[in-house]
mmCIF file of C-alpha atoms in Angstrom:
data_model
loop_
_atom_site.group_PDB
_atom_site.id
_atom_site.type_symbol
_atom_site.label_atom_id
_atom_site.label_comp_id
_atom_site.label_asym_id
_atom_site.label_seq_id
_atom_site.Cartn_x
_atom_site.Cartn_y
_atom_site.Cartn_z
ATOM 1 C CA MET A 322 1.147 2.337 -17.651
ATOM 2 C CA HIS A 323 2.105 4.134 -20.875
ATOM 3 C CA PRO A 324 1.216 7.616 -21.886
ATOM 4 C CA LEU A 325 -0.740 5.853 -24.285
ATOM 5 C CA ALA A 326 -2.823 3.709 -22.635
ATOM 6 C CA PRO A 327 -5.493 6.004 -21.186
ATOM 7 C CA LEU A 328 -7.017 6.228 -24.569
ATOM 8 C CA GLY A 329 -7.878 2.187 -24.244
ATOM 9 C CA ARG A 330 -8.566 2.505 -20.501
ATOM 10 C CA GLY A 331 -11.143 5.291 -22.041
ATOM 11 C CA LEU A 332 -12.509 3.405 -24.735
ATOM 12 C CA CYS A 333 -13.143 0.363 -22.276
ATOM 13 C CA LEU A 334 -14.470 2.571 -19.826
ATOM 14 C CA CYS A 335 -17.544 3.561 -22.559
ATOM 15 C CA ALA A 336 -17.886 -0.123 -24.014
ATOM 16 C CA GLY A 337 -18.600 -1.256 -20.193
ATOM 17 C CA LEU A 338 -21.105 1.780 -19.603
ATOM 18 C CA LEU A 339 -22.773 0.578 -22.455
ATOM 19 C CA ALA A 340 -23.243 -2.811 -22.037
ATOM 20 C CA LEU A 341 -24.729 -2.586 -18.528
ATOM 21 C CA ALA A 342 -26.709 0.165 -19.477
ATOM 22 C CA GLY A 343 -28.438 -2.601 -21.834
ATOM 23 C CA CYS A 344 -27.976 -5.269 -19.748
ATOM 24 C CA ALA A 345 -32.011 -5.209 -18.359
ATOM 25 C CA PRO A 346 -33.782 -4.874 -21.424
ATOM 26 C CA ALA A 347 -31.643 -7.469 -22.703
ATOM 27 C CA LEU A 348 -32.532 -10.074 -20.122
ATOM 28 C CA PHE A 349 -36.107 -9.423 -20.979
ATOM 29 C CA ALA A 350 -36.182 -9.792 -23.846
ATOM 30 C CA GLY A 351 -33.396 -12.923 -24.486
ATOM 31 C CA GLY A 352 -30.995 -10.122 -26.051
ATOM 32 C CA VAL A 353 -27.008 -10.731 -26.924
ATOM 33 C CA THR A 354 -25.941 -8.985 -23.199
ATOM 34 C CA GLY A 355 -28.151 -11.526 -21.686
ATOM 35 C CA ILE A 356 -26.632 -13.932 -23.197
ATOM 36 C CA ILE A 357 -23.084 -12.380 -22.304
ATOM 37 C CA PHE A 358 -24.543 -12.184 -18.692
ATOM 38 C CA ALA A 359 -25.558 -15.781 -18.442
ATOM 39 C CA ALA A 360 -22.000 -17.425 -19.570
ATOM 40 C CA GLN A 361 -20.373 -15.548 -16.251
ATOM 41 C CA GLU A 362 -20.180 -16.748 -12.780
ATOM 42 C CA ARG A 363 -21.205 -13.914 -11.462
ATOM 43 C CA SER A 364 -24.336 -12.826 -11.242
ATOM 44 C CA VAL A 365 -25.295 -9.400 -12.938
ATOM 45 C CA GLY A 366 -26.021 -8.077 -9.436
ATOM 46 C CA GLU A 367 -21.677 -9.038 -8.917
ATOM 47 C CA ALA A 368 -21.340 -7.540 -12.379
ATOM 48 C CA VAL A 369 -22.251 -3.981 -11.669
ATOM 49 C CA ASP A 370 -20.905 -3.805 -7.901
ATOM 50 C CA ASP A 371 -17.280 -4.745 -9.692
ATOM 51 C CA PHE A 372 -18.183 -1.810 -12.456
ATOM 52 C CA THR A 373 -19.403 0.636 -10.064
ATOM 53 C CA ILE A 374 -16.429 -0.310 -7.647
ATOM 54 C CA GLN A 375 -14.398 0.194 -10.278
ATOM 55 C CA THR A 376 -15.198 2.689 -11.752
ATOM 56 C CA SER A 377 -14.754 4.693 -7.570
ATOM 57 C CA LEU A 378 -11.618 3.533 -7.363
ATOM 58 C CA GLU A 379 -10.691 5.171 -10.835
ATOM 59 C CA ALA A 380 -12.178 8.170 -9.562
ATOM 60 C CA LYS A 381 -10.409 8.477 -6.229
ATOM 61 C CA LEU A 382 -6.915 7.347 -7.895
ATOM 62 C CA LEU A 383 -7.247 10.822 -10.300
ATOM 63 C CA GLN A 384 -8.044 12.317 -7.462
ATOM 64 C CA ALA A 385 -5.326 11.689 -5.674
ATOM 65 C CA SER A 386 -2.846 12.047 -8.636
ATOM 66 C CA GLU A 387 -2.946 12.574 -12.442
ATOM 67 C CA HIS A 388 0.726 9.892 -11.411
ATOM 68 C CA LEU A 389 -1.755 7.601 -9.820
ATOM 69 C CA SER A 390 -4.628 7.307 -12.321
ATOM 70 C CA ARG A 391 -1.917 7.049 -15.638
ATOM 71 C CA ARG A 392 -0.156 4.212 -13.911
ATOM 72 C CA VAL A 393 -1.750 1.800 -11.215
ATOM 73 C CA ASN A 394 -4.464 -0.707 -13.664
ATOM 74 C CA LEU A 395 -7.256 -2.492 -12.024
ATOM 75 C CA LYS A 396 -9.556 -5.436 -12.423
ATOM 76 C CA VAL A 397 -11.955 -6.420 -10.371
ATOM 77 C CA VAL A 398 -14.006 -9.549 -10.388
ATOM 78 C CA GLU A 399 -15.978 -10.235 -7.598
ATOM 79 C CA GLY A 400 -15.521 -7.223 -5.056
ATOM 80 C CA ARG A 401 -11.256 -8.935 -5.292
ATOM 81 C CA VAL A 402 -9.285 -6.152 -7.249
ATOM 82 C CA LEU A 403 -6.468 -6.462 -9.047
ATOM 83 C CA MET A 404 -3.936 -3.554 -9.603
ATOM 84 C CA THR A 405 -1.086 -3.780 -11.612
ATOM 85 C CA GLY A 406 1.146 -1.278 -12.810
ATOM 86 C CA ILE A 407 4.652 0.776 -12.503
ATOM 87 C CA VAL A 408 4.757 3.614 -9.925
ATOM 88 C CA ASN A 409 7.313 5.830 -8.864
ATOM 89 C CA THR A 410 7.502 5.762 -5.369
ATOM 90 C CA PRO A 411 6.802 3.251 -2.597
ATOM 91 C CA GLU A 412 4.519 6.350 -0.789
ATOM 92 C CA ASP A 413 2.703 6.263 -4.027
ATOM 93 C CA GLU A 414 1.989 2.592 -3.553
ATOM 94 C CA ARG A 415 0.714 2.658 -0.698
ATOM 95 C CA THR A 416 -1.614 5.505 -1.171
ATOM 96 C CA ALA A 417 -3.104 3.527 -3.999
ATOM 97 C CA LEU A 418 -3.263 0.759 -2.142
ATOM 98 C CA ALA A 419 -4.598 2.714 0.371
ATOM 99 C CA LEU A 420 -7.328 4.298 -2.052
ATOM 100 C CA ALA A 421 -8.332 0.623 -2.845
ATOM 101 C CA ARG A 422 -8.716 -0.987 0.726
ATOM 102 C CA ASP A 423 -11.222 2.358 1.555
ATOM 103 C CA THR A 424 -13.589 1.698 -0.897
ATOM 104 C CA GLY A 425 -17.067 0.395 -0.649
ATOM 105 C CA GLY A 426 -17.751 -3.593 -1.624
ATOM 106 C CA VAL A 427 -13.748 -4.587 -1.727
ATOM 107 C CA ARG A 428 -13.588 -7.463 -0.598
ATOM 108 C CA GLU A 429 -9.406 -8.287 -1.286
ATOM 109 C CA VAL A 430 -6.629 -5.948 -2.994
ATOM 110 C CA ILE A 431 -4.213 -7.810 -4.544
ATOM 111 C CA ASP A 432 -0.939 -5.781 -4.809
ATOM 112 C CA GLU A 433 1.290 -6.249 -8.066
ATOM 113 C CA LEU A 434 2.080 -3.004 -8.097
ATOM 114 C CA GLU A 435 5.656 -2.239 -8.598
ATOM 115 C CA VAL A 436 7.953 0.305 -7.785
ATOM 116 C CA GLY A 437 10.165 1.608 -10.547
ATOM 117 C CA LYS A 438 11.165 3.851 -14.011
ATOM 118 C CA ALA A 439 7.663 3.754 -16.929
ATOM 119 C CA PRO A 440 8.181 0.965 -19.583
ATOM 120 C CA GLY A 441 9.421 2.758 -22.649
ATOM 121 C CA LEU A 442 7.725 2.507 -26.157
ATOM 122 C CA GLY A 443 9.386 -1.066 -26.886
ATOM 123 C CA LYS A 444 7.636 -2.256 -24.328
ATOM 124 C CA PHE A 445 4.771 -0.964 -24.440
ATOM 125 C CA VAL A 446 4.410 -2.289 -27.615
ATOM 126 C CA SER A 447 5.574 -5.937 -26.903
ATOM 127 C CA ASP A 448 2.834 -5.700 -24.275
ATOM 128 C CA THR A 449 -0.324 -4.388 -26.510
ATOM 129 C CA TRP A 450 0.541 -7.307 -29.025
ATOM 130 C CA ILE A 451 1.136 -9.991 -25.801
ATOM 131 C CA SER A 452 -2.553 -8.884 -25.161
ATOM 132 C CA THR A 453 -4.427 -9.213 -27.959
ATOM 133 C CA VAL A 454 -3.042 -12.144 -28.800
ATOM 134 C CA PHE A 455 -3.474 -13.475 -25.242
ATOM 135 C CA ARG A 456 -7.297 -11.706 -26.416
ATOM 136 C CA ALA A 457 -8.114 -13.627 -29.377
ATOM 137 C CA ARG A 458 -6.633 -16.604 -27.947
ATOM 138 C CA LEU A 459 -9.104 -16.783 -25.553
ATOM 139 C CA SER A 460 -11.999 -15.839 -27.481
ATOM 140 C CA THR A 461 -11.819 -18.014 -30.055
ATOM 141 C CA ASP A 462 -11.050 -21.358 -27.634
ATOM 142 C CA SER A 463 -15.081 -22.747 -27.184
ATOM 143 C CA GLN A 464 -13.691 -24.796 -24.230
ATOM 144 C CA VAL A 465 -13.098 -21.286 -22.460
ATOM 145 C CA ALA A 466 -15.151 -19.134 -21.101
ATOM 146 C CA PHE A 467 -13.976 -15.795 -21.956
ATOM 147 C CA ILE A 468 -16.088 -13.213 -20.042
ATOM 148 C CA ASN A 469 -15.160 -14.723 -16.521
ATOM 149 C CA TYR A 470 -11.805 -13.689 -16.687
ATOM 150 C CA GLY A 471 -9.937 -10.309 -16.368
ATOM 151 C CA TYR A 472 -6.107 -10.091 -17.066
ATOM 152 C CA GLU A 473 -3.429 -7.068 -17.627
ATOM 153 C CA VAL A 474 0.091 -6.955 -19.465
ATOM 154 C CA SER A 475 3.395 -5.496 -17.638
ATOM 155 C CA GLU A 476 6.946 -5.341 -18.818
ATOM 156 C CA GLY A 477 6.102 -9.381 -20.833
ATOM 157 C CA ARG A 478 3.803 -11.135 -17.441
ATOM 158 C CA ILE A 479 0.297 -11.919 -17.788
ATOM 159 C CA TYR A 480 -1.446 -10.885 -14.221
ATOM 160 C CA LEU A 481 -4.091 -13.309 -14.124
ATOM 161 C CA ILE A 482 -7.923 -12.712 -12.115
ATOM 162 C CA GLY A 483 -11.101 -14.657 -12.831
ATOM 163 C CA ILE A 484 -13.506 -17.440 -12.726
ATOM 164 C CA ALA A 485 -12.423 -20.969 -13.758
ATOM 165 C CA GLY A 486 -15.093 -23.349 -14.096
ATOM 166 C CA SER A 487 -12.697 -25.857 -13.777
ATOM 167 C CA PRO A 488 -10.008 -26.550 -13.622
ATOM 168 C CA GLY A 489 -9.437 -27.777 -17.019
ATOM 169 C CA GLU A 490 -10.111 -24.912 -17.888
ATOM 170 C CA LEU A 491 -7.975 -22.675 -15.475
ATOM 171 C CA ASP A 492 -4.610 -24.838 -17.285
ATOM 172 C CA ARG A 493 -6.185 -24.171 -20.669
ATOM 173 C CA VAL A 494 -5.956 -20.606 -19.589
ATOM 174 C CA THR A 495 -2.795 -20.624 -18.351
ATOM 175 C CA GLU A 496 -1.677 -22.117 -21.093
ATOM 176 C CA HIS A 497 -2.516 -19.799 -23.572
ATOM 177 C CA ALA A 498 -1.038 -17.580 -21.317
ATOM 178 C CA ARG A 499 2.054 -18.755 -20.541
ATOM 179 C CA THR A 500 3.134 -19.452 -24.622
ATOM 180 C CA ILE A 501 3.043 -16.739 -26.165
ATOM 181 C CA LYS A 502 6.349 -14.915 -26.883
ATOM 182 C CA GLY A 503 7.278 -12.767 -25.393
ATOM 183 C CA VAL A 504 5.433 -13.637 -21.916
ATOM 184 C CA ARG A 505 8.164 -13.954 -18.946
ATOM 185 C CA GLU A 506 6.106 -15.026 -16.465
ATOM 186 C CA VAL A 507 2.120 -15.939 -16.080
ATOM 187 C CA VAL A 508 0.845 -14.539 -12.147
ATOM 188 C CA SER A 509 -2.140 -16.082 -11.285
ATOM 189 C CA HIS A 510 -4.952 -15.530 -9.758
ATOM 190 C CA ILE A 511 -7.927 -17.321 -10.817
ATOM 191 C CA VAL A 512 -10.043 -18.923 -8.503
ATOM 192 C CA LEU A 513 -12.248 -21.907 -9.576
ATOM 193 C CA LYS A 514 -16.200 -21.576 -9.616
ATOM 194 C CA SER A 515 -16.429 -24.215 -6.604
ATOM 195 C CA ASP A 516 -13.755 -22.216 -4.654
ATOM 196 C CA PRO A 517 -15.692 -21.151 -0.596
ATOM 197 C CA ARG A 518 -14.275 -18.696 -0.841
ATOM 198 C CA ARG A 519 -16.028 -17.035 -3.023
ATOM 199 C CA PRO A 520 -18.802 -15.282 -2.259
ATOM 200 C CA ALA A 521 -22.128 -17.129 -1.745
#
């Protein structure tokens, strides 16, 4: 993660807290948040559980070292934790993975961490641009339920996680990612809604 990235993470965390704080009344009042949760393949309880896993693991990473907190990116869907980013040493990677596996509620840890030097400003700007374009494509595609997907971009690679309602939707999401200028690889950990590995 680039040194500027924690600002974006903080804004996302605040947005998540606001969304979850308002979900219960909105569901009963028929508000916007209720509509958003209705579009999710996860239940409200599962979404809250995922948020709890993410915040707990972020706290553990920060307690372990500021380096891990800054360089490890997390996305959690139905207890599956996608870990991306570039850490300094193999020991850093092992520590991050162990912390994830030891976090309550985690069903699977997906290791996409790399060991090496942090990308320079040029790559950070390129990744940010790719992320912005991808988000715009998903959020404006009426055949994609954007709320069901998470992603991270690192050195031109887009890492995907989430729940696709159909094979066709999965193909659309992958194609949106693959055709963005500057994308070198798309790594998908998306599962279908009908996947038997999902929680009952």
